[in-house]
CSV table of C-alpha atoms and ligand atoms in Angstrom, one decimal:
chain,number,residue,atom,x,y,z
A,1,MET,CA,0.0,0.0,0.0
A,2,THR,CA,1.3,3.4,-1.0
A,3,ASP,CA,1.2,6.5,1.3
A,4,ALA,CA,-1.9,8.6,1.6
A,5,GLU,CA,-2.1,11.3,-1.2
A,6,LYS,CA,-4.4,14.1,-2.2
A,7,ILE,CA,-6.9,13.7,-5.0
A,8,LYS,CA,-6.0,16.1,-7.8
A,9,LYS,CA,-8.1,17.8,-10.6
A,10,ASN,CA,-6.7,17.3,-14.1
A,11,SER,CA,-6.8,20.3,-16.5
A,12,ASP,CA,-9.9,18.9,-18.3
A,13,GLY,CA,-11.8,18.8,-15.0
A,14,SER,CA,-11.5,15.0,-14.5
A,15,LEU,CA,-10.1,13.6,-11.2
A,16,ASN,CA,-6.8,11.9,-10.6
A,17,VAL,CA,-7.5,9.6,-7.6
A,18,PRO,CA,-4.6,7.8,-6.0
A,19,ASP,CA,-5.2,4.3,-4.4
A,20,GLN,CA,-5.0,5.8,-0.9
A,21,PRO,CA,-6.7,9.2,-1.2
A,22,ILE,CA,-7.0,11.6,1.7
A,23,ILE,CA,-10.7,12.4,2.2
A,24,PRO,CA,-11.7,15.1,4.7
A,25,PHE,CA,-14.9,14.4,6.7
A,26,ILE,CA,-17.0,16.6,9.0
A,27,GLU,CA,-18.7,14.4,11.5
A,28,GLY,CA,-21.6,16.8,12.1
A,29,ASP,CA,-23.6,17.8,15.1
A,30,GLY,CA,-26.5,16.0,16.9
A,31,ILE,CA,-26.9,12.6,15.3
A,32,GLY,CA,-23.9,13.3,13.1
A,33,PRO,CA,-21.4,11.2,15.1
A,34,ASP,CA,-23.8,8.2,15.1
A,35,ILE,CA,-24.5,8.3,11.4
A,36,TRP,CA,-20.9,9.1,10.5
A,37,ARG,CA,-19.6,6.0,12.4
A,38,ALA,CA,-22.1,3.8,10.6
A,39,THR,CA,-21.2,5.4,7.2
A,40,ARG,CA,-17.5,5.1,7.6
A,41,LEU,CA,-17.9,1.4,8.5
A,42,VAL,CA,-19.9,0.7,5.4
A,43,ILE,CA,-17.7,2.7,3.0
A,44,ASP,CA,-14.5,1.2,4.3
A,45,ALA,CA,-15.9,-2.3,4.0
A,46,ALA,CA,-17.1,-1.7,0.5
A,47,VAL,CA,-13.7,-0.4,-0.6
A,48,GLU,CA,-11.9,-3.2,1.2
A,49,LYS,CA,-14.1,-5.9,-0.3
A,50,THR,CA,-14.3,-4.5,-3.8
A,51,TYR,CA,-10.6,-3.8,-4.3
A,52,ALA,CA,-9.2,-6.6,-2.0
A,53,GLY,CA,-7.0,-4.1,0.0
A,54,LYS,CA,-5.4,-2.5,-3.0
A,55,ARG,CA,-7.4,0.7,-2.3
A,56,LYS,CA,-8.1,2.4,1.0
A,57,ILE,CA,-9.4,5.8,2.1
A,58,SER,CA,-7.3,7.8,4.5
A,59,TRP,CA,-9.8,9.8,6.5
A,60,LEU,CA,-9.0,13.3,7.7
A,61,GLU,CA,-11.3,14.8,10.4
A,62,LEU,CA,-12.2,18.5,10.1
A,63,PRO,CA,-13.6,20.2,13.2
A,64,VAL,CA,-16.6,22.2,12.0
A,65,GLY,CA,-19.9,23.1,13.7
A,66,GLU,CA,-20.0,22.6,17.5
A,67,LYS,CA,-16.7,20.7,17.4
A,68,GLY,CA,-15.1,23.5,15.4
A,69,TYR,CA,-16.4,26.0,18.0
A,70,GLU,CA,-15.0,24.0,20.9
A,71,LYS,CA,-11.5,23.6,19.3
A,72,THR,CA,-11.0,26.9,17.5
A,73,GLY,CA,-13.8,29.3,18.7
A,74,ASN,CA,-15.1,29.3,15.1
A,75,TYR,CA,-18.0,27.2,13.7
A,76,LEU,CA,-16.5,27.2,10.3
A,77,PRO,CA,-12.7,27.6,10.5
A,78,GLN,CA,-11.0,28.8,7.3
A,79,GLU,CA,-8.5,25.9,7.6
A,80,ALA,CA,-11.4,23.4,7.1
A,81,LEU,CA,-12.6,25.2,3.9
A,82,ASP,CA,-8.9,25.2,2.7
A,83,ALA,CA,-8.6,21.5,3.5
A,84,ILE,CA,-11.7,20.6,1.5
A,85,GLU,CA,-10.5,22.7,-1.5
A,86,ALA,CA,-7.0,21.1,-1.3
A,87,ASN,CA,-8.3,17.6,-1.1
A,88,VAL,CA,-11.1,18.0,-3.8
A,89,VAL,CA,-13.6,15.5,-2.3
A,90,ALA,CA,-15.1,15.6,1.2
A,91,ILE,CA,-18.1,14.2,3.1
A,92,LYS,CA,-20.1,15.8,5.9
A,93,GLY,CA,-22.8,15.0,8.4
A,94,PRO,CA,-25.5,17.5,9.3
A,95,LEU,CA,-24.6,20.8,11.1
A,96,THR,CA,-26.6,22.8,13.6
A,97,THR,CA,-27.3,26.4,12.5
A,98,PRO,CA,-25.9,28.4,15.5
A,99,ILE,CA,-28.8,30.8,16.4
A,100,GLY,CA,-27.9,34.4,16.9
A,101,LYS,CA,-24.2,34.0,15.9
A,102,GLY,CA,-24.6,36.0,12.6
A,103,ILE,CA,-24.6,32.9,10.4
A,104,ARG,CA,-27.6,32.3,8.2
A,105,SER,CA,-26.7,28.6,7.8
A,106,LEU,CA,-23.4,26.8,8.0
A,107,ASN,CA,-24.4,24.6,5.1
A,108,VAL,CA,-25.2,27.5,2.9
A,109,ALA,CA,-22.0,29.2,4.0
A,110,ILE,CA,-19.9,26.1,2.9
A,111,ARG,CA,-21.7,26.0,-0.5
A,112,GLN,CA,-21.1,29.7,-1.1
A,113,LYS,CA,-17.5,29.9,0.1
A,114,LEU,CA,-16.4,26.9,-1.9
A,115,ASP,CA,-18.7,27.9,-4.9
A,116,LEU,CA,-20.4,24.4,-4.9
A,117,TYR,CA,-22.9,25.5,-7.5
A,118,ALA,CA,-24.7,22.3,-8.2
A,119,CYS,CA,-26.8,20.6,-5.5
A,120,VAL,CA,-27.1,17.0,-6.9
A,121,ARG,CA,-29.8,14.7,-5.5
A,122,PRO,CA,-30.4,11.3,-7.1
A,123,VAL,CA,-33.8,9.8,-6.4
A,124,ARG,CA,-34.2,6.1,-6.9
A,125,TYR,CA,-36.6,3.5,-5.3
A,126,ILE,CA,-35.3,1.1,-2.7
A,127,GLU,CA,-37.4,-2.1,-2.7
A,128,THR,CA,-39.4,-2.7,0.5
A,129,VAL,CA,-39.4,1.0,1.6
A,130,PRO,CA,-43.0,2.0,1.8
A,131,SER,CA,-43.9,4.6,-0.9
A,132,PRO,CA,-47.1,6.5,-1.7
A,133,MET,CA,-46.7,5.7,-5.4
A,134,LYS,CA,-48.3,2.7,-7.2
A,135,HIS,CA,-45.1,2.2,-9.2
A,136,PRO,CA,-42.2,3.8,-7.3
A,137,GLU,CA,-39.8,1.6,-9.2
A,138,LYS,CA,-40.4,3.9,-12.3
A,139,ILE,CA,-38.6,6.7,-10.5
A,140,ASN,CA,-35.0,7.1,-11.5
A,141,MET,CA,-34.1,10.8,-11.5
A,142,VAL,CA,-31.3,13.1,-10.6
A,143,VAL,CA,-32.1,16.7,-9.6
A,144,PHE,CA,-29.4,19.4,-10.4
A,145,ARG,CA,-30.4,22.4,-8.3
A,146,GLU,CA,-28.6,25.7,-8.8
A,147,ASN,CA,-27.0,26.5,-5.5
A,148,THR,CA,-25.7,30.1,-5.5
A,149,GLU,CA,-28.4,32.5,-6.7
A,150,ASP,CA,-32.2,32.9,-7.1
A,151,LEU,CA,-34.3,34.0,-4.0
A,152,TYR,CA,-32.0,31.8,-1.9
A,153,ALA,CA,-29.1,34.3,-2.4
A,154,GLY,CA,-30.4,35.9,0.8
A,155,ILE,CA,-30.8,39.4,-0.7
A,156,GLU,CA,-33.8,40.6,1.2
A,157,TRP,CA,-35.0,43.4,3.5
A,158,ALA,CA,-37.6,43.3,6.3
A,159,SER,CA,-40.9,45.1,6.1
A,160,GLY,CA,-40.5,48.8,7.3
A,161,SER,CA,-36.7,48.7,7.3
A,162,ASP,CA,-34.7,51.6,5.9
A,163,GLU,CA,-33.4,49.3,3.2
A,164,ALA,CA,-36.8,48.1,2.1
A,165,ASN,CA,-38.1,51.7,2.1
A,166,SER,CA,-35.1,52.8,0.0
A,167,VAL,CA,-35.7,50.0,-2.5
A,168,ALA,CA,-39.4,50.8,-2.6
A,169,ASP,CA,-38.6,54.5,-3.2
A,170,PHE,CA,-36.2,53.6,-6.0
A,171,LEU,CA,-38.8,51.4,-7.7
A,172,LYS,CA,-41.4,54.1,-7.5
A,173,THR,CA,-39.3,57.0,-8.7
A,174,LYS,CA,-37.1,55.3,-11.2
A,175,MET,CA,-39.1,52.4,-12.4
A,176,GLY,CA,-42.7,53.5,-12.0
A,177,VAL,CA,-43.5,50.5,-9.8
A,178,ASP,CA,-45.8,50.9,-6.7
A,179,LEU,CA,-45.3,48.3,-4.0
A,180,PRO,CA,-47.9,47.6,-1.3
A,181,PRO,CA,-47.1,49.7,1.8
A,182,ALA,CA,-44.5,48.2,4.1
A,183,ALA,CA,-43.8,45.3,1.8
A,184,GLY,CA,-40.8,43.0,2.7
A,185,ILE,CA,-38.6,42.7,-0.3
A,186,GLY,CA,-36.5,39.9,-1.7
A,187,ILE,CA,-34.4,39.9,-4.9
A,188,LYS,CA,-34.3,37.0,-7.4
A,189,PRO,CA,-31.0,37.2,-9.4
A,190,ILE,CA,-30.6,34.5,-12.1
A,191,SER,CA,-27.5,34.9,-14.4
A,192,PRO,CA,-26.5,33.4,-17.7
A,193,ALA,CA,-23.1,32.2,-16.5
A,194,ASN,CA,-24.4,30.5,-13.4
A,195,THR,CA,-27.3,28.9,-15.3
A,196,LYS,CA,-25.0,27.7,-18.1
A,197,ARG,CA,-22.5,26.0,-15.8
A,198,LEU,CA,-25.3,24.3,-13.9
A,199,VAL,CA,-27.1,23.0,-17.0
A,200,ALA,CA,-23.7,22.0,-18.6
A,201,SER,CA,-23.0,19.8,-15.5
A,202,ALA,CA,-26.4,18.2,-15.7
A,203,ILE,CA,-25.9,17.4,-19.4
A,204,VAL,CA,-22.5,15.9,-18.7
A,205,HIS,CA,-24.0,13.8,-15.9
A,206,ALA,CA,-26.7,12.5,-18.3
A,207,LEU,CA,-24.2,11.7,-21.0
A,208,GLU,CA,-21.7,10.0,-18.7
A,209,ASN,CA,-24.4,7.9,-16.8
A,210,GLY,CA,-26.7,6.9,-19.7
A,211,PHE,CA,-29.7,9.1,-18.7
A,212,PRO,CA,-31.9,9.8,-21.8
A,213,SER,CA,-33.0,13.4,-21.1
A,214,VAL,CA,-32.3,16.7,-19.3
A,215,THR,CA,-35.5,18.6,-18.3
A,216,LEU,CA,-35.1,22.4,-17.7
A,217,MET,CA,-37.7,23.0,-14.9
A,218,HIS,CA,-38.8,26.7,-14.7
A,219,LYS,CA,-41.7,29.1,-14.1
A,220,GLY,CA,-40.8,31.2,-17.2
A,221,ASN,CA,-44.4,31.7,-18.2
A,222,ILE,CA,-44.7,34.2,-15.3
A,223,MET,CA,-41.1,35.1,-14.3
A,224,LYS,CA,-39.9,35.7,-17.9
A,225,PHE,CA,-36.5,37.4,-17.2
A,226,THR,CA,-35.3,35.0,-14.5
A,227,GLU,CA,-36.9,31.6,-14.8
A,228,GLY,CA,-37.8,32.0,-18.5
A,229,ALA,CA,-34.2,33.1,-19.2
A,230,PHE,CA,-32.9,30.1,-17.2
A,231,ALA,CA,-34.6,27.8,-19.8
A,232,GLN,CA,-33.3,29.9,-22.8
A,233,TRP,CA,-29.7,29.9,-21.4
A,234,GLY,CA,-30.1,26.1,-20.8
A,235,TYR,CA,-30.9,25.4,-24.4
A,236,GLN,CA,-28.2,27.8,-25.4
A,237,VAL,CA,-25.4,26.0,-23.5
A,238,ALA,CA,-26.7,22.7,-25.0
A,239,ARG,CA,-26.3,24.2,-28.5
A,240,GLU,CA,-23.0,25.9,-27.8
A,241,ARG,CA,-21.2,23.0,-26.0
A,242,PHE,CA,-23.0,19.8,-26.8
A,243,ALA,CA,-24.5,20.2,-30.3
A,244,ASP,CA,-23.5,16.8,-31.5
A,245,ARG,CA,-24.5,15.0,-28.3
A,246,THR,CA,-27.9,16.6,-27.6
A,247,VAL,CA,-31.2,17.0,-29.4
A,248,THR,CA,-34.1,19.3,-28.4
A,249,GLU,CA,-37.6,17.9,-28.1
A,250,ALA,CA,-38.6,20.1,-31.0
A,251,GLN,CA,-35.8,18.8,-33.2
A,252,LEU,CA,-36.7,15.3,-32.3
A,253,TYR,CA,-40.1,15.5,-33.9
A,254,ASP,CA,-39.2,17.9,-36.7
A,255,GLN,CA,-36.1,16.1,-37.9
A,256,TYR,CA,-35.9,12.6,-36.4
A,257,ASP,CA,-39.4,11.3,-36.5
A,258,GLY,CA,-39.5,11.1,-32.7
A,259,LYS,CA,-36.6,8.7,-32.5
A,260,VAL,CA,-33.6,9.8,-30.4
A,261,PRO,CA,-30.4,9.4,-32.5
A,262,SER,CA,-28.0,7.1,-30.7
A,263,GLY,CA,-25.6,8.7,-28.2
A,264,ARG,CA,-27.7,11.9,-27.8
A,265,VAL,CA,-29.5,13.3,-24.7
A,266,VAL,CA,-32.9,15.0,-25.2
A,267,ILE,CA,-33.1,18.5,-23.9
A,268,LYS,CA,-36.7,19.6,-22.9
A,269,ASP,CA,-38.3,22.1,-20.6
A,270,ARG,CA,-41.3,22.0,-18.4
A,271,ILE,CA,-43.2,24.6,-16.4
A,272,ALA,CA,-42.5,23.9,-12.7
A,273,ASP,CA,-46.1,23.3,-11.5
A,274,MET,CA,-46.8,21.0,-14.4
A,275,LEU,CA,-43.6,19.0,-13.7
A,276,PHE,CA,-44.8,18.3,-10.2
A,277,GLN,CA,-47.9,16.6,-11.8
A,278,GLN,CA,-45.8,14.8,-14.4
A,279,VAL,CA,-43.4,13.2,-12.0
A,280,LEU,CA,-46.4,11.7,-10.2
A,281,LEU,CA,-48.3,10.6,-13.3
A,282,ARG,CA,-45.6,9.7,-15.8
A,283,PRO,CA,-42.3,9.4,-13.8
A,284,ASP,CA,-40.6,7.3,-16.4
A,285,GLU,CA,-40.5,10.2,-18.8
A,286,TYR,CA,-38.1,12.2,-16.6
A,287,SER,CA,-34.5,11.5,-15.7
A,288,VAL,CA,-32.1,14.4,-15.1
A,289,ILE,CA,-33.8,17.7,-14.0
A,290,ALA,CA,-31.9,21.0,-14.0
A,291,THR,CA,-33.5,23.9,-12.2
A,292,PRO,CA,-33.0,27.2,-10.3
A,293,ASN,CA,-32.5,27.1,-6.5
A,294,LEU,CA,-36.0,27.4,-5.1
A,295,ASN,CA,-37.7,25.0,-7.5
A,296,GLY,CA,-34.9,22.6,-6.9
A,297,ASP,CA,-35.5,22.7,-3.1
A,298,TYR,CA,-39.1,21.8,-3.6
A,299,ILE,CA,-38.8,19.2,-6.3
A,300,SER,CA,-35.9,17.4,-4.5
A,301,ASP,CA,-38.0,16.9,-1.3
A,302,ALA,CA,-41.2,16.0,-3.2
A,303,LEU,CA,-39.3,13.4,-5.2
A,304,ALA,CA,-37.7,12.0,-2.1
A,305,ALA,CA,-41.1,11.6,-0.6
A,306,GLN,CA,-42.3,9.7,-3.7
A,307,VAL,CA,-39.7,7.0,-3.0
A,308,GLY,CA,-40.2,6.8,0.8
A,309,GLY,CA,-38.9,10.0,2.5
A,310,LEU,CA,-35.9,12.1,3.3
A,311,GLY,CA,-34.4,9.7,5.7
A,312,MET,CA,-32.7,7.7,2.9
A,313,ALA,CA,-32.1,10.5,0.4
A,314,PRO,CA,-28.5,11.1,-0.6
A,315,GLY,CA,-27.0,14.4,-1.9
A,316,ALA,CA,-23.9,16.3,-2.9
A,317,ASN,CA,-22.8,19.9,-3.5
A,318,ILE,CA,-20.5,20.0,-6.5
A,319,GLY,CA,-18.4,22.9,-7.9
A,320,ASP,CA,-15.5,23.1,-10.4
A,321,ALA,CA,-12.8,23.0,-7.7
A,322,CYS,CA,-14.3,20.5,-5.2
A,323,ALA,CA,-17.3,18.5,-4.1
A,324,VAL,CA,-18.9,17.9,-0.7
A,325,PHE,CA,-21.2,14.9,-0.2
A,326,GLU,CA,-23.8,15.2,2.6
A,327,ALA,CA,-26.8,13.8,4.4
A,328,THR,CA,-29.9,15.7,3.2
A,329,HIS,CA,-31.6,15.7,6.6
A,330,GLY,CA,-30.7,17.8,9.7
A,331,THR,CA,-29.1,17.0,13.1
A,332,ALA,CA,-32.4,15.6,14.6
A,333,PRO,CA,-31.2,16.8,18.1
A,334,LYS,CA,-33.6,14.8,20.1
A,335,TYR,CA,-31.9,11.6,19.0
A,336,THR,CA,-28.3,12.8,19.8
A,337,GLY,CA,-26.2,9.9,21.1
A,338,LEU,CA,-29.0,7.4,21.1
A,339,ASP,CA,-27.5,5.2,18.3
A,340,LYS,CA,-31.1,5.1,16.9
A,341,VAL,CA,-31.5,7.0,13.6
A,342,ASN,CA,-31.2,5.8,10.0
A,343,PRO,CA,-27.7,6.4,8.6
A,344,GLY,CA,-29.0,5.6,5.1
A,345,SER,CA,-28.9,9.2,3.7
A,346,LEU,CA,-25.2,9.6,4.6
A,347,ILE,CA,-24.3,6.1,3.5
A,348,LEU,CA,-25.9,6.5,0.1
A,349,SER,CA,-24.2,10.0,-0.2
A,350,GLY,CA,-20.9,8.0,0.5
A,351,ALA,CA,-21.9,5.7,-2.4
A,352,MET,CA,-22.3,8.8,-4.7
A,353,MET,CA,-18.9,10.0,-3.5
A,354,LEU,CA,-17.3,6.7,-4.5
A,355,ASP,CA,-19.0,7.0,-8.0
A,356,TYR,CA,-17.7,10.5,-8.3
A,357,MET,CA,-14.2,9.3,-7.5
A,358,GLY,CA,-14.5,6.7,-10.3
A,359,TRP,CA,-14.7,3.9,-7.7
A,360,LYS,CA,-18.1,2.9,-9.2
A,361,GLU,CA,-17.8,-0.8,-8.3
A,362,ALA,CA,-17.5,0.2,-4.6
A,363,GLY,CA,-20.4,2.6,-4.9
A,364,THR,CA,-22.6,-0.1,-6.4
A,365,ALA,CA,-21.5,-2.5,-3.7
A,366,VAL,CA,-22.8,0.0,-1.1
A,367,ARG,CA,-26.1,0.5,-2.8
A,368,ASP,CA,-26.7,-3.3,-3.4
A,369,ALA,CA,-25.9,-4.0,0.2
A,370,VAL,CA,-28.2,-1.3,1.5
A,371,GLN,CA,-31.0,-2.8,-0.7
A,372,ALA,CA,-30.3,-6.3,0.5
A,373,ALA,CA,-30.2,-5.3,4.2
A,374,ILE,CA,-33.6,-3.5,3.9
A,375,LYS,CA,-35.2,-6.5,2.2
A,376,LYS,CA,-34.3,-8.5,5.3
A,377,ARG,CA,-36.5,-6.0,7.2
A,378,ARG,CA,-34.1,-5.4,10.1
A,379,VAL,CA,-34.1,-1.6,9.9
A,380,THR,CA,-34.0,1.5,12.1
A,381,TYR,CA,-37.0,2.9,13.9
A,382,ASP,CA,-38.2,5.2,11.1
A,383,LEU,CA,-38.5,2.4,8.6
A,384,ALA,CA,-39.5,-0.2,11.2
A,385,ARG,CA,-42.7,1.8,12.0
A,386,GLN,CA,-43.7,1.7,8.3
A,387,ILE,CA,-42.6,-1.8,7.1
A,388,GLU,CA,-44.9,-4.6,8.1
A,389,GLY,CA,-43.1,-7.4,10.0
A,390,ALA,CA,-39.9,-5.3,10.4
A,391,GLN,CA,-37.6,-5.7,13.4
A,392,GLU,CA,-36.1,-2.4,14.8
A,393,VAL,CA,-32.4,-2.3,15.1
A,394,LYS,CA,-30.0,0.5,16.2
A,395,CYS,CA,-28.1,2.7,13.8
A,396,SER,CA,-24.8,0.8,14.4
A,397,GLU,CA,-26.6,-2.6,14.0
A,398,PHE,CA,-28.1,-1.4,10.7
A,399,ALA,CA,-24.6,-0.5,9.4
A,400,ALA,CA,-23.3,-3.9,10.5
A,401,ALA,CA,-26.3,-5.6,8.7
A,402,ILE,CA,-25.4,-3.7,5.5
A,403,VAL,CA,-21.7,-4.8,5.7
A,404,ALA,CA,-22.9,-8.4,6.3
A,405,GLN,CA,-24.6,-8.3,2.9
A,406,MET,CA,-21.4,-7.5,1.0
A,407,LYS,CA,-20.2,-10.5,-0.9
B,1,LIG,P1,-34.1,17.2,11.0
B,1,LIG,O1,-32.9,17.3,11.8
B,1,LIG,O2,-33.9,16.7,9.6
B,1,LIG,O3,-35.1,16.3,11.8
B,1,LIG,C1,-36.5,16.3,11.6
B,1,LIG,C2,-37.1,15.0,11.8
B,1,LIG,O4,-36.8,14.2,10.7
B,1,LIG,C3,-36.5,14.2,13.0
B,1,LIG,O5,-37.1,14.5,14.2
B,1,LIG,C4,-36.9,12.8,12.6
B,1,LIG,O6,-38.3,12.6,12.6
B,1,LIG,C5,-36.6,12.8,11.1
B,1,LIG,N1,-35.2,12.4,10.8
B,1,LIG,C6,-34.2,13.3,10.4
B,1,LIG,N2,-33.0,12.6,10.2
B,1,LIG,C7,-33.4,11.3,10.4
B,1,LIG,C8,-32.6,10.1,10.3
B,1,LIG,N3,-31.3,10.0,9.9
B,1,LIG,N4,-33.2,8.9,10.6
B,1,LIG,C9,-34.5,8.9,10.9
B,1,LIG,N5,-35.3,10.0,11.0
B,1,LIG,C10,-34.7,11.2,10.8
B,1,LIG,O7,-34.8,18.7,10.9
B,1,LIG,P2,-34.9,19.9,11.9
B,1,LIG,O8,-35.4,19.3,13.3
B,1,LIG,O9,-35.8,20.9,11.3
B,1,LIG,O10,-33.5,20.5,12.1
B,1,LIG,C11,-32.6,20.3,13.2
B,1,LIG,C12,-31.3,21.0,13.0
B,1,LIG,O11,-30.6,20.5,11.8
B,1,LIG,C13,-31.4,22.6,12.8
B,1,LIG,O12,-30.3,23.2,13.5
B,1,LIG,C14,-31.2,22.8,11.3
B,1,LIG,O13,-30.6,24.0,11.0
B,1,LIG,C15,-30.2,21.6,11.0
B,1,LIG,N6,-30.3,21.2,9.6
B,1,LIG,C16,-29.1,20.9,9.0
B,1,LIG,C17,-29.0,20.4,7.7
B,1,LIG,C18,-27.7,20.1,7.1
B,1,LIG,O14,-26.7,20.0,7.8
B,1,LIG,N7,-27.7,19.8,5.8
B,1,LIG,C19,-30.2,20.2,7.0
B,1,LIG,C20,-31.5,20.5,7.6
B,1,LIG,C21,-31.5,21.0,8.9
B,1,LIG,P3,-39.1,11.8,13.7
B,1,LIG,O15,-38.8,12.4,15.0
B,1,LIG,O16,-40.6,11.9,13.3
B,1,LIG,O17,-38.7,10.4,13.7
């Protein structure tokens, strides 16, 4: 075994992953330590079994959140951000948002400071998990949510504040727009550059992973210069950068008799509210979805519910320089230290991380073992209360049951 080394980015954006990569982790607050222990056990076992000891992750702990505050007096030390950037790939548990410490959210701060512009959430059904859908197995989608702008950018002013009054004055005198008295005001910036890099990463994901389409989800019929422009810039980047590997829905019927030419991904767009209906009624027609920040927040959680809830939903925040894989739920403080909760979300985020590193066989080993363990119906409390005939096990026991399923 060689010494631990950093993962590096090649000039074309691909990764150079050594056999013993250093991967920083943030354990997280609340239930973080429980689900991190379980996740580390499963990832290490999958790598060990898949590569027979030839590959091994060298974990590097970063004190962030409450641990960061205890050690450094800072919830999000700059050294931690530097370490993530230097090592390219990292994984994190949930973090408490410190109330009244001047931080809107540690998670949002990490995304913004590292310019992790794509929030990527795969949604796929795990057999035996109860779902409200008749055919949840038809759902196989990946949401690419823009992470840095839109109403989420946090540009807003409270009702009656000097700032809100100044903006209202400006709108009245310079733009001829009258707002209702004492309106709170939020700004929705959506830019061509940020849209294009997000949509390009969604198209690359579809091409590299055999997904048939990328749907641009927007509300452009009403918000023409933000959401409508998002769709136009999405089509534009497909034309500019992927002309020979994509085809629009319109071209498909005008030029190709409705048959997708081999090796091409279909680019289509749907109005947001209509897409919510479509993913319920005809889920097999959608695969990769690219969308602005706020729509992405809603559709990711709705889709997670369609396959059985947030407890098992994995996620990642990915930028050009680095990527952070994370549980999508919060710190569930009432379960802190009880070894009780479901570690599935962080474990499946770990599987995404292995895929991203090019260790796809190990990622598949994790997903297959999670599926096999759940089929045995020995699951954590959240699933046990929904699955008939299930036996409740602790977080650590669930992780051990997953490892036991690895061939
Ligand atoms: P939460 O921590 O996600 O917990 C809400 C409920 O979801 C829990 O009480 C539990 O429901 C269920 N749940 C969450 N994780 C689970 C798991 N692994 N296994 C089984 N059930 C799970 O949401 P919250 O209470 O709104 O937020 C608590 C803190 O987390 C806040 O400080 C918030 O800022 C932070 N947060 C962090 C992140 C992040 O780091 N990405 C994301 C969201 C929230 P039952 O009690 O019904 O079983």
